Short mmCIF file of C-alpha atoms in Angstrom, two decimals:
data_model
loop_
_atom_site.label_atom_id
_atom_site.label_comp_id
_atom_site.label_asym_id
_atom_site.label_seq_id
_atom_site.Cartn_x
_atom_site.Cartn_y
_atom_site.Cartn_z
CA UNK A 297 34.14 15.87 -48.61
CA UNK A 298 34.73 12.20 -49.47
CA UNK A 299 32.09 9.75 -47.53
CA UNK A 300 34.33 7.87 -44.71
CA UNK A 301 34.31 4.15 -45.53
CA UNK A 302 31.09 1.78 -44.76
CA UNK A 303 32.23 -1.31 -42.85
CA UNK A 304 31.28 -5.16 -44.85
CA UNK A 305 30.55 -7.72 -42.37
CA UNK A 306 29.86 -11.03 -44.56
CA UNK A 307 29.60 -14.64 -43.75
CA UNK A 308 31.87 -17.46 -44.40
CA UNK A 309 30.21 -19.97 -47.11
CA UNK A 310 31.97 -21.49 -49.98
CA UNK A 311 28.72 -21.77 -52.32
CA UNK A 312 28.61 -17.98 -52.75
CA UNK A 313 31.69 -16.53 -52.06
CA UNK A 314 33.52 -19.56 -53.63
CA UNK A 315 32.47 -18.34 -56.59
CA UNK A 316 34.15 -14.92 -56.62
CA UNK A 317 37.21 -16.92 -57.80
CA UNK A 318 36.32 -18.79 -60.63
CA UNK A 319 34.30 -15.83 -62.54
CA UNK A 320 35.79 -13.41 -65.31
CA UNK A 321 37.10 -10.55 -63.01
CA UNK A 322 34.31 -8.44 -65.01
CA UNK A 323 31.33 -10.68 -62.69
CA UNK A 324 33.83 -10.86 -59.00
CA UNK A 325 32.29 -7.91 -57.77
CA UNK A 326 28.61 -8.59 -58.11
CA UNK A 327 26.45 -11.19 -56.71
CA UNK A 328 25.85 -14.41 -59.40
CA UNK A 329 23.69 -17.45 -59.44
CA UNK A 330 24.78 -21.34 -61.11
CA UNK A 331 23.17 -22.14 -63.88
CA UNK A 332 23.60 -25.82 -65.29
CA UNK A 333 22.03 -25.76 -68.40
CA UNK A 334 19.19 -28.10 -69.49
CA UNK A 335 18.57 -30.38 -72.60
CA UNK A 336 16.65 -27.70 -75.35
CA UNK A 337 17.92 -24.38 -73.90
CA UNK A 338 18.87 -21.88 -75.92
CA UNK A 339 20.57 -18.34 -74.30
CA UNK A 340 17.22 -16.40 -76.34
CA UNK A 341 14.97 -18.99 -74.56
CA UNK A 342 16.35 -18.68 -70.98
CA UNK A 343 16.54 -14.82 -71.87
CA UNK A 344 12.73 -15.50 -72.71
CA UNK A 345 12.00 -17.42 -69.44
CA UNK A 346 14.30 -16.62 -66.92
CA UNK A 347 16.15 -12.89 -67.64
CA UNK A 348 14.20 -9.31 -66.95
CA UNK A 349 14.56 -9.51 -70.89
CA UNK A 350 14.50 -11.26 -73.87
CA UNK A 351 17.31 -8.66 -75.07
CA UNK A 352 19.99 -9.23 -71.72
CA UNK A 353 20.92 -13.09 -73.00
CA UNK A 354 23.50 -11.61 -75.12
CA UNK A 355 25.27 -9.56 -71.71
CA UNK A 356 25.58 -13.44 -70.20
CA UNK A 357 27.14 -14.57 -72.96
CA UNK A 358 29.67 -11.88 -72.83
CA UNK A 359 29.85 -12.25 -68.76
CA UNK A 360 30.58 -15.58 -68.97
CA UNK A 361 32.77 -15.35 -72.59
CA UNK A 362 31.14 -18.29 -74.13
CA UNK A 363 32.89 -18.15 -77.70
CA UNK A 364 29.55 -19.31 -79.61
CA UNK A 365 26.88 -17.87 -77.42
CA UNK A 366 24.39 -19.89 -79.99
CA UNK A 367 26.27 -23.00 -78.68
CA UNK A 368 25.20 -24.30 -74.97
CA UNK A 369 25.14 -27.54 -73.51
CA UNK A 370 23.77 -29.75 -71.88
CA UNK A 371 25.34 -29.50 -67.95
CA UNK A 372 27.43 -26.94 -68.97
CA UNK A 373 27.75 -24.25 -65.55
CA UNK A 374 26.43 -20.53 -66.94
CA UNK A 375 27.08 -17.82 -63.43
CA UNK A 376 23.50 -15.61 -64.40
CA UNK A 377 24.23 -11.86 -61.96
CA UNK A 378 21.03 -11.56 -59.64
CA UNK A 379 20.63 -8.01 -61.54
CA UNK A 380 19.59 -10.01 -64.91
CA UNK A 381 17.10 -12.95 -63.13
CA UNK A 382 12.64 -12.82 -62.35
CA UNK A 383 12.56 -12.63 -59.11
CA UNK A 384 9.14 -12.25 -57.15
CA UNK A 385 8.48 -10.59 -54.11
CA UNK A 386 8.69 -13.23 -50.84
CA UNK A 387 6.59 -10.77 -47.88
CA UNK A 388 7.56 -12.11 -44.86
CA UNK A 389 5.26 -12.61 -41.71
CA UNK A 390 4.74 -11.33 -38.40
CA UNK A 391 5.27 -14.40 -35.67
CA UNK A 392 5.37 -13.09 -32.24
CA UNK A 393 3.91 -9.58 -30.98
CA UNK A 394 4.38 -8.53 -27.08
CA UNK A 395 3.69 -4.88 -26.23
CA UNK A 396 3.35 -2.31 -28.38
CA UNK A 397 4.64 -2.71 -32.54
CA UNK A 398 3.92 -0.52 -34.94
CA UNK A 399 4.08 -2.52 -38.41
CA UNK A 400 3.76 0.69 -41.61
CA UNK A 401 2.46 2.77 -38.89
CA UNK A 402 -0.14 0.06 -37.46
CA UNK A 403 -0.49 -1.73 -34.70
CA UNK A 404 0.72 -5.06 -35.64
CA UNK A 405 -0.94 -8.88 -35.47
CA UNK A 406 0.54 -12.07 -35.38
CA UNK A 407 0.47 -13.29 -38.37
CA UNK A 408 0.23 -9.87 -40.37
CA UNK A 409 3.13 -9.83 -44.31
CA UNK A 410 5.44 -7.72 -43.81
CA UNK A 411 6.68 -6.32 -47.62
CA UNK A 412 9.80 -4.12 -48.56
CA UNK A 413 9.51 -1.62 -47.43
CA UNK A 414 7.53 -2.15 -44.07
CA UNK A 415 8.82 -0.05 -41.04
CA UNK A 416 8.63 -1.95 -37.75
CA UNK A 417 8.55 -0.07 -34.49
CA UNK A 418 9.02 -1.72 -30.96
CA UNK A 419 8.46 0.42 -28.09
CA UNK A 420 10.03 -0.15 -24.15
CA UNK A 421 8.69 -3.56 -22.88
CA UNK A 422 7.50 -5.34 -26.24
CA UNK A 423 8.78 -6.83 -28.82
CA UNK A 424 8.37 -8.59 -32.29
CA UNK A 425 9.84 -11.40 -34.08
CA UNK A 426 9.64 -11.66 -37.81
CA UNK A 427 9.94 -14.92 -39.43
CA UNK A 428 11.61 -14.42 -43.51
CA UNK A 429 10.48 -16.38 -46.25
CA UNK A 430 12.97 -18.46 -45.97
CA UNK A 431 12.58 -19.62 -42.25
CA UNK A 432 14.69 -17.38 -40.70
CA UNK A 433 13.63 -15.68 -37.30
CA UNK A 434 14.48 -12.42 -37.13
CA UNK A 435 13.60 -10.75 -33.32
CA UNK A 436 13.67 -6.93 -32.91
CA UNK A 437 14.05 -5.98 -29.28
CA UNK A 438 12.74 -3.33 -27.10
CA UNK A 439 12.85 0.15 -28.08
CA UNK A 440 14.38 -1.14 -31.49
CA UNK A 441 13.83 0.38 -34.80
CA UNK A 442 13.61 -1.97 -38.36
CA UNK A 443 12.38 -2.09 -41.83
CA UNK A 444 12.46 -4.78 -44.03
CA UNK A 445 14.45 -4.09 -47.00
CA UNK A 446 14.52 -6.67 -49.41
CA UNK A 447 11.98 -9.70 -49.15
CA UNK A 448 12.36 -11.48 -52.74
CA UNK A 449 12.91 -15.40 -54.60
CA UNK A 450 15.00 -15.54 -58.13
CA UNK A 451 13.57 -18.47 -60.53
CA UNK A 452 16.48 -19.92 -62.66
CA UNK A 453 13.45 -21.81 -64.68
CA UNK A 454 10.29 -20.73 -65.08
CA UNK A 455 8.63 -23.91 -64.77
CA UNK A 456 10.04 -23.79 -60.83
CA UNK A 457 6.92 -22.96 -58.49
CA UNK A 458 7.56 -19.90 -56.64
CA UNK A 459 8.07 -20.99 -52.96
CA UNK A 460 11.56 -22.78 -54.70
CA UNK A 461 12.93 -19.54 -56.10
CA UNK A 462 16.34 -18.77 -54.32
CA UNK A 463 15.79 -16.11 -51.36
CA UNK A 464 17.09 -13.32 -50.92
CA UNK A 465 16.32 -10.67 -48.00
CA UNK A 466 18.00 -7.92 -45.83
CA UNK A 467 16.54 -6.06 -43.01
CA UNK A 468 17.51 -2.42 -41.66
CA UNK A 469 17.89 -1.92 -37.92
CA UNK A 470 17.31 1.82 -37.37
CA UNK A 471 18.08 1.34 -33.76
CA UNK A 472 18.23 -1.16 -31.30
CA UNK A 473 18.87 -4.61 -31.04
CA UNK A 474 18.49 -7.05 -33.59
CA UNK A 475 18.68 -11.12 -33.17
CA UNK A 476 19.15 -13.53 -36.05
CA UNK A 477 19.18 -16.65 -36.24
CA UNK A 478 19.42 -17.39 -39.70
CA UNK A 479 17.93 -21.11 -41.63
CA UNK A 480 20.95 -23.19 -42.91
CA UNK A 481 19.82 -23.18 -46.95
CA UNK A 482 21.14 -21.80 -50.04
CA UNK A 483 20.55 -18.54 -51.43
CA UNK A 484 21.08 -16.15 -53.76
CA UNK A 485 23.00 -14.55 -51.66
CA UNK A 486 23.70 -13.92 -48.24
CA UNK A 487 20.93 -12.58 -45.48
CA UNK A 488 21.31 -9.00 -44.59
CA UNK A 489 21.36 -6.71 -41.98
CA UNK A 490 22.27 -3.44 -42.44
CA UNK A 491 22.10 -0.39 -40.37
CA UNK A 492 23.47 2.81 -40.50
CA UNK A 493 26.96 2.24 -40.56
CA UNK A 494 27.23 -1.81 -40.75
CA UNK A 495 26.32 -4.07 -43.43
CA UNK A 496 26.16 -7.73 -42.25
CA UNK A 497 25.73 -11.24 -43.81
CA UNK A 498 25.02 -14.73 -43.80
CA UNK A 499 24.35 -18.31 -44.27
CA UNK A 500 23.08 -20.10 -41.59
CA UNK A 501 24.48 -18.86 -38.65
CA UNK A 502 22.84 -16.68 -34.95
CA UNK A 503 24.24 -13.50 -34.62
CA UNK A 504 23.03 -10.28 -32.76
CA UNK A 505 23.46 -6.89 -34.36
CA UNK A 506 22.98 -3.39 -32.78
CA UNK A 507 22.56 -0.08 -33.69
CA UNK A 508 23.25 2.69 -30.61
CA UNK A 509 25.10 6.01 -30.19
CA UNK A 510 27.16 6.21 -34.13
CA UNK A 511 28.24 2.93 -34.04
CA UNK A 512 27.34 -0.84 -34.39
CA UNK A 513 28.18 -3.65 -32.61
CA UNK A 514 27.96 -7.64 -34.27
CA UNK A 515 28.16 -9.95 -31.90
CA UNK A 516 28.68 -13.78 -33.10
CA UNK A 517 27.00 -17.04 -31.14
CA UNK A 518 27.41 -19.63 -34.27
CA UNK A 519 29.24 -19.58 -37.18
CA UNK A 520 31.15 -17.34 -38.32
CA UNK A 521 31.41 -14.44 -40.78
CA UNK A 522 34.00 -11.82 -41.82
CA UNK A 523 34.20 -8.24 -41.71
CA UNK A 524 35.85 -5.94 -44.16
CA UNK A 525 36.51 -2.51 -42.29
CA UNK A 526 38.07 -0.37 -45.70
CA UNK A 527 40.99 -2.62 -46.71
CA UNK A 528 41.17 -5.04 -43.49
CA UNK A 529 39.43 -8.13 -43.69
CA UNK A 530 38.29 -9.02 -39.79
CA UNK A 531 37.26 -12.98 -39.49
CA UNK A 532 35.06 -12.88 -36.28
CA UNK A 533 34.30 -16.18 -34.72
CA UNK A 534 31.60 -17.99 -32.79
CA UNK A 535 31.95 -16.08 -29.39
CA UNK A 536 33.73 -13.07 -30.77
CA UNK A 537 32.35 -9.88 -31.85
CA UNK A 538 33.14 -6.73 -32.64
CA UNK A 539 32.44 -2.59 -33.09
CA UNK A 540 31.81 -1.06 -35.62
CA UNK A 541 32.84 2.55 -36.52
CA UNK A 542 33.59 4.68 -39.39
CA UNK A 543 37.17 5.41 -39.85
CA UNK A 544 37.81 2.74 -37.08
CA UNK A 545 40.12 -0.43 -37.68
CA UNK A 546 37.47 -2.58 -36.45
CA UNK A 547 38.86 -6.57 -34.49
CA UNK A 548 37.54 -9.93 -32.92
CA UNK A 549 36.93 -9.58 -29.08
CA UNK A 550 36.12 -13.01 -27.39
CA UNK A 551 31.99 -12.49 -26.20
CA UNK A 552 32.02 -12.32 -21.83
CA UNK A 553 30.81 -15.96 -21.29
CA UNK A 554 27.45 -16.20 -19.81
CA UNK A 555 27.06 -14.92 -16.13
CA UNK A 556 26.51 -17.86 -13.23
CA UNK A 557 22.70 -17.56 -12.43
CA UNK A 558 22.85 -20.23 -9.45
CA UNK A 559 22.65 -18.69 -6.92
CA UNK A 560 19.27 -16.68 -8.22
CA UNK A 561 15.96 -18.44 -6.62
CA UNK A 562 13.37 -19.79 -9.38
CA UNK A 563 10.44 -18.76 -7.12
CA UNK A 564 10.29 -14.60 -6.27
CA UNK A 565 7.17 -13.92 -3.31
CA UNK A 566 7.69 -9.97 -3.32
CA UNK A 567 6.29 -7.98 -6.21
CA UNK A 568 9.76 -6.68 -6.69
CA UNK A 569 11.94 -9.13 -7.84
CA UNK A 570 15.36 -8.54 -6.78
CA UNK A 571 18.80 -10.93 -7.30
CA UNK A 572 22.59 -9.92 -8.30
CA UNK A 573 24.47 -12.84 -10.22
CA UNK A 574 28.79 -13.10 -8.84
CA UNK A 575 30.65 -10.84 -11.07
CA UNK A 576 31.56 -6.83 -11.71
CA UNK A 577 30.37 -6.60 -15.25
CA UNK A 578 27.10 -4.22 -16.07
CA UNK A 579 24.23 -6.89 -16.74
CA UNK A 580 21.88 -7.09 -19.46
CA UNK A 581 19.21 -8.44 -18.48
CA UNK A 582 15.15 -9.49 -20.80
CA UNK A 583 11.83 -11.42 -19.30
CA UNK A 584 10.29 -12.76 -22.04
CA UNK A 585 6.25 -14.88 -21.17
CA UNK A 586 8.46 -18.20 -23.63
CA UNK A 587 11.71 -19.90 -23.12
CA UNK A 588 11.94 -19.34 -27.11
CA UNK A 589 11.70 -15.57 -25.57
CA UNK A 590 9.52 -14.41 -28.58
CA UNK A 591 7.81 -12.00 -26.29
CA UNK A 592 10.31 -9.95 -24.52
CA UNK A 593 8.60 -7.92 -21.66
CA UNK A 594 11.58 -6.47 -19.98
CA UNK A 595 14.81 -5.71 -21.50
CA UNK A 596 17.34 -3.31 -19.06
CA UNK A 597 20.71 -2.84 -18.38
CA UNK A 598 22.47 -2.67 -14.70
CA UNK A 599 25.73 -1.82 -14.03
CA UNK A 600 28.28 -3.10 -12.74
CA UNK A 601 27.82 -4.82 -8.93
CA UNK A 602 24.73 -2.73 -8.89
CA UNK A 603 21.04 -5.17 -8.14
CA UNK A 604 18.83 -6.62 -10.51
CA UNK A 605 15.56 -5.69 -9.75
CA UNK A 606 12.84 -5.93 -11.76
CA UNK A 607 8.71 -4.02 -11.25
CA UNK A 608 6.03 -4.50 -12.30
CA UNK A 609 5.51 -7.63 -13.82
CA UNK A 610 2.24 -10.03 -13.14
CA UNK A 611 2.71 -13.72 -11.46
CA UNK A 612 3.41 -15.96 -12.80
CA UNK A 613 6.09 -18.00 -14.99
CA UNK A 614 8.37 -16.33 -16.54
CA UNK A 615 11.96 -16.61 -18.54
CA UNK A 616 15.08 -14.42 -16.83
CA UNK A 617 18.36 -14.10 -19.54
CA UNK A 618 20.72 -12.26 -18.78
CA UNK A 619 24.89 -11.77 -19.97
CA UNK A 620 27.40 -9.48 -18.98
CA UNK A 621 28.52 -6.15 -21.18
CA UNK A 622 32.62 -6.27 -21.65
CA UNK A 623 34.24 -2.92 -21.81
CA UNK A 624 33.85 -1.99 -25.22
CA UNK A 625 30.06 -2.60 -24.74
CA UNK A 626 29.76 -5.98 -26.20
CA UNK A 627 27.43 -8.65 -24.85
CA UNK A 628 28.25 -11.99 -23.78
CA UNK A 629 26.76 -15.16 -24.51
CA UNK A 630 23.45 -15.97 -22.13
CA UNK A 631 22.37 -17.67 -19.02
CA UNK A 632 18.84 -18.41 -18.45
CA UNK A 633 16.73 -18.98 -16.25
CA UNK A 634 12.84 -20.19 -15.64
CA UNK A 635 11.45 -18.52 -12.67
CA UNK A 636 7.86 -17.83 -10.51
CA UNK A 637 6.89 -15.15 -9.48
CA UNK A 638 4.64 -15.26 -6.57
CA UNK A 639 3.82 -11.99 -4.99
CA UNK A 640 -0.13 -11.86 -4.54
CA UNK A 641 -1.99 -10.92 -3.02
CA UNK A 642 -0.12 -9.57 -1.14
CA UNK A 643 0.49 -11.28 2.72
CA UNK A 644 -1.82 -7.92 5.16
CA UNK A 645 1.01 -5.07 7.69
CA UNK A 646 1.01 -6.56 10.99
CA UNK A 647 0.03 -4.01 13.62
CA UNK A 648 0.19 -6.60 16.57
CA UNK A 649 1.82 -6.84 18.92
CA UNK A 650 4.90 -4.91 17.56
CA UNK A 651 7.80 -6.07 15.98
CA UNK A 652 9.98 -7.67 19.26
CA UNK A 653 7.33 -6.83 21.43
CA UNK A 654 7.05 -7.76 25.19
CA UNK A 655 3.49 -9.33 25.87
CA UNK A 656 2.51 -10.81 29.32
CA UNK A 657 0.66 -15.27 28.65
CA UNK A 658 -2.48 -15.34 28.28
CA UNK A 659 -5.09 -13.95 25.70
CA UNK A 660 -3.12 -11.90 23.01
CA UNK A 661 -4.25 -10.33 20.18
CA UNK A 662 -2.75 -10.80 16.41
CA UNK A 663 -3.98 -7.62 14.58
CA UNK A 664 -3.08 -6.80 10.61
CA UNK A 665 -4.39 -3.88 8.54
CA UNK A 666 -6.24 -5.46 5.96
CA UNK A 667 -5.51 -6.42 2.30
CA UNK A 668 -8.74 -4.63 0.51
CA UNK A 669 -8.15 -7.42 -1.73
CA UNK A 670 -8.10 -10.43 0.48
CA UNK A 671 -11.48 -12.29 1.33
CA UNK A 672 -9.86 -13.90 4.01
CA UNK A 673 -6.27 -14.82 6.20
CA UNK A 674 -4.44 -17.39 7.13
CA UNK A 675 -1.64 -17.44 9.78
CA UNK A 676 1.05 -19.70 11.29
CA UNK A 677 3.05 -19.00 14.45
CA UNK A 678 5.79 -20.76 15.43
CA UNK A 679 8.97 -20.65 18.36
CA UNK A 680 11.12 -21.76 15.13
CA UNK A 681 11.87 -18.64 12.88
CA UNK A 682 11.84 -21.43 10.07
CA UNK A 683 8.41 -22.73 10.89
CA UNK A 684 9.85 -26.20 10.03
CA UNK A 685 8.35 -27.24 12.94
CA UNK A 686 5.67 -26.51 15.91
CA UNK A 687 3.95 -24.34 13.85
CA UNK A 688 0.26 -23.48 15.19
CA UNK A 689 -1.72 -22.82 11.75
CA UNK A 690 -4.98 -20.39 12.23
CA UNK A 691 -7.35 -20.72 8.32
CA UNK A 692 -9.78 -19.22 7.34
CA UNK A 693 -9.64 -15.59 9.64
CA UNK A 694 -11.66 -12.57 8.26
CA UNK A 695 -11.46 -8.90 9.87
CA UNK A 696 -8.22 -7.06 10.98
CA UNK A 697 -7.56 -9.03 14.62
CA UNK A 698 -8.05 -12.74 15.99
CA UNK A 699 -7.44 -13.98 19.37
CA UNK A 700 -6.00 -16.76 21.36
CA UNK A 701 -4.33 -17.87 24.27
CA UNK A 702 -0.63 -18.90 24.65
CA UNK A 703 0.27 -19.70 28.53
CA UNK A 704 4.62 -20.65 27.27
CA UNK A 705 6.50 -17.39 27.86
CA UNK A 706 9.59 -17.48 24.92
CA UNK A 707 9.96 -15.76 21.87
CA UNK A 708 7.42 -17.01 19.27
CA UNK A 709 6.77 -15.93 15.72
CA UNK A 710 4.22 -15.13 13.41
CA UNK A 711 3.11 -14.29 9.92
CA UNK A 712 0.08 -13.58 7.73
CA UNK A 713 -0.73 -14.51 4.17
CA UNK A 714 -3.59 -12.96 2.10
CA UNK A 715 -7.21 -15.34 0.29
CA UNK A 716 -7.92 -14.30 -2.44
CA UNK A 717 -12.20 -14.78 -2.70
CA UNK A 718 -11.86 -18.00 -5.52
CA UNK A 719 -8.85 -19.63 -2.86
CA UNK A 720 -6.26 -17.86 -3.77
CA UNK A 721 -3.52 -17.78 -1.92
CA UNK A 722 -0.66 -15.19 -1.22
CA UNK A 723 2.55 -15.91 0.54
CA UNK A 724 3.90 -15.57 3.57
CA UNK A 725 5.03 -12.27 4.63
CA UNK A 726 8.01 -11.85 7.01
CA UNK A 727 8.19 -12.86 10.56
CA UNK A 728 7.27 -10.96 13.21
CA UNK A 729 9.06 -12.10 16.41
CA UNK A 730 7.32 -10.85 19.91
CA UNK A 731 8.35 -11.86 23.63
CA UNK A 732 5.83 -14.19 25.95
CA UNK A 733 6.87 -13.01 29.23
CA UNK A 734 5.47 -14.92 32.43
CA UNK A 735 2.15 -12.77 34.47
CA UNK A 736 3.58 -9.99 36.10
CA UNK A 737 2.12 -8.27 38.76
CA UNK A 738 -0.43 -6.09 36.94
CA UNK A 739 0.94 -2.39 36.55
CA UNK A 740 -1.40 0.44 36.92
CA UNK A 741 -2.84 1.24 33.51
CA UNK A 742 -3.40 4.92 31.76
CA UNK A 743 -4.15 5.10 28.22
CA UNK A 744 -5.26 8.34 26.96
CA UNK A 745 -6.09 7.12 23.38
CA UNK A 746 -4.06 9.86 20.89
CA UNK A 747 -1.66 6.68 19.06
CA UNK A 748 -2.02 4.10 16.54
CA UNK A 749 0.92 2.14 15.83
CA UNK A 750 1.19 0.04 12.34
CA UNK A 751 4.59 -1.98 11.30
CA UNK A 752 5.35 -3.89 8.50
CA UNK A 753 8.31 -6.14 7.09
CA UNK A 754 11.29 -4.09 5.60
CA UNK A 755 14.75 -3.44 5.35
CA UNK A 756 16.95 -1.60 8.24
CA UNK A 757 18.99 0.30 5.43
CA UNK A 758 15.76 1.23 3.19
CA UNK A 759 13.15 4.61 4.16
CA UNK A 760 9.81 4.20 4.25
CA UNK A 761 7.29 6.51 2.85
CA UNK A 762 3.18 5.99 4.68
CA UNK A 763 0.41 7.09 3.43
CA UNK A 764 -3.50 7.40 5.81
CA UNK A 765 -6.14 8.01 3.59
CA UNK A 766 -10.17 8.04 4.34
CA UNK A 767 -10.67 6.73 0.63
CA UNK A 768 -8.83 3.55 -1.28
CA UNK A 769 -7.57 5.54 -3.78
CA UNK A 770 -5.76 7.90 -1.47
CA UNK A 771 -7.96 11.37 -2.75
CA UNK A 772 -8.14 12.53 0.53
CA UNK A 773 -5.23 11.96 2.58
CA UNK A 774 -5.17 12.28 6.20
CA UNK A 775 -1.48 12.06 7.56
CA UNK A 776 1.70 10.86 5.22
CA UNK A 777 5.31 10.66 6.57
CA UNK A 778 8.73 9.45 5.61
CA UNK A 779 9.61 6.97 8.42
CA UNK A 780 13.25 5.28 9.25
CA UNK A 781 12.18 1.69 9.96
CA UNK A 782 9.27 -0.31 8.92
CA UNK A 783 6.33 1.13 12.24
CA UNK A 784 4.88 4.19 12.02
CA UNK A 785 3.49 5.81 14.84
CA UNK A 786 0.31 8.29 14.41
CA UNK A 787 -1.75 10.82 16.21
CA UNK A 788 -5.48 9.13 16.50
CA UNK A 789 -7.41 10.63 13.49
CA UNK A 790 -10.57 13.09 15.25
CA UNK A 791 -12.98 11.36 13.73
CA UNK A 792 -13.67 7.68 13.95
CA UNK A 793 -14.98 5.11 10.86
CA UNK A 794 -12.82 3.58 8.18
CA UNK A 795 -9.53 4.52 7.20
CA UNK A 796 -7.26 3.42 4.24
CA UNK A 797 -3.14 2.65 4.80
CA UNK A 798 -0.22 2.17 2.39
CA UNK A 799 3.33 2.39 2.13
CA UNK A 800 6.66 1.89 -0.38
CA UNK A 801 9.88 1.47 0.41
CA UNK A 802 12.64 3.97 -0.66
CA UNK A 803 16.18 2.70 -1.12
CA UNK A 804 19.67 4.18 -0.04
CA UNK A 805 19.92 4.34 -3.95
CA UNK A 806 17.14 6.34 -4.58
CA UNK A 807 15.46 3.41 -6.09
CA UNK A 808 11.65 3.09 -4.98
CA UNK A 809 9.33 0.42 -4.84
CA UNK A 810 5.78 0.48 -5.57
CA UNK A 811 3.49 0.92 -3.34
CA UNK A 812 1.42 -1.83 -0.99
CA UNK A 813 -1.65 -2.94 -1.36
CA UNK A 814 -3.71 -1.06 0.12
CA UNK A 815 -4.60 -1.50 4.31
CA UNK A 816 -8.54 -1.23 5.89
CA UNK A 817 -8.39 0.07 9.26
CA UNK A 818 -11.27 0.44 11.31
CA UNK A 819 -10.97 3.13 14.23
CA UNK A 820 -14.10 2.72 16.38
CA UNK A 821 -16.70 5.65 17.37
CA UNK A 822 -16.12 4.88 21.14
CA UNK A 823 -11.85 4.72 21.61
CA UNK A 824 -12.12 2.59 24.84
CA UNK A 825 -13.07 -0.37 22.35
CA UNK A 826 -10.01 0.17 20.81
CA UNK A 827 -8.09 -1.62 24.16
CA UNK A 828 -7.31 -5.03 22.12
CA UNK A 829 -4.42 -3.23 19.87
CA UNK A 830 -3.23 -0.94 22.04
CA UNK A 831 -2.51 -2.97 25.22
CA UNK A 832 -0.10 -5.11 23.94
CA UNK A 833 2.37 -1.75 22.72
CA UNK A 834 1.23 -0.43 26.21
CA UNK A 835 2.62 -3.94 27.68
CA UNK A 836 5.46 -3.27 25.94
CA UNK A 837 6.51 0.06 27.63
#
């Protein structure tokens, strides 16, 4: 069986490819370098100084069709096949590492040299950047594997310093995505990226190569490349890409435009980053610690029309890069946005008054489940749900409750924020509304002391999973349940003392958020001491 033809992609570069039309037929199929004859040069001397062997000069004479090999003139241009020129290894180096990256089987570090034959294996939520000897930048995205196949300089004069030789480099991509920014320098031959199904050669351009599911994809962002697939030549201009598979005819396809991120917030105050750019195309979303995306920590794809949800990021500044994916699997131009995540310490869960509860004017106790990370709390109360005016602020509150006197009936909104011991303040929790009514005739009340109600912010369409335990590690569970609203009514535990509570949300499509911060609850030995906690619930009945 004959092997399948392998597609060939090569950048249009007159300084290199243009030589093919000027050479004898015997030389047009191989890489050559032009050499300008200097004073006192001879072919024998060149064989001694720049060729791989002193015996190689007759082949140079034959390939250049010299009528007299003993006569070469100053200024004359000879075409030197690369295979006959002396060269020296020019290692690449690791310029950036994020997460888990293996170089030749060991942990990669910034500054490590990369020799031809060295393999790079990039784990999930990780990335690596190589700088080649000619300054070109190659980035391996998460879940990618590549190998530096060639990295050397060809010397056209024995007296020329090694770092001035003409560079030739090849990177092999075995899986995943490689993003290339090639310097605009003269090279011995175009910088190449090979995959199991394609060879991509460039001079001074920016493009992406991806190999997955036994196919390769090339996407050109700047410059242009020529793809030779079998006997068909395919020109890819900037803004176009193509899928390359053996036995299939490739065609240029316009890359999707960058998505619109103007409606995406630049500050997120919850642990899960959520947004949905307009449009119905699938998306590829990357998160990096730097604007140049040398340190990619997330690289995920989202189905058409799906909400983007990114969990597990630490608080701080992050850079988002989003691009559309078309029906052929080609990824489009990038849209970038710098965002700030300020979600921690998480606000405590409100306990009382319950959401939309009804109380009487007078002394009102605000209660919450303590956040074990927090040293104290901030509280805001306002009749304005946006907290833009008429805000009453209570700072430096400790414990799990505070009591204040409210004399005017009407609807109020209150919210909480946690403060760490070093003074760092977390985001506000969602506002909890409650209604104050004028004092009615005091009812006849009966406390059975069997109930405990916890409430927190949440969405009506989500299910809530809750756990109550005797220890903050939740190894000694007292109760756990699933509810259809962000509120849980539990029976009073049999034993008094310290309990710990946490919750998480399960969304309609099955996505489960991380557990909330652990909240601490003190149950007094005398259940009548819980009057301040339960009184608002009773008035709400």
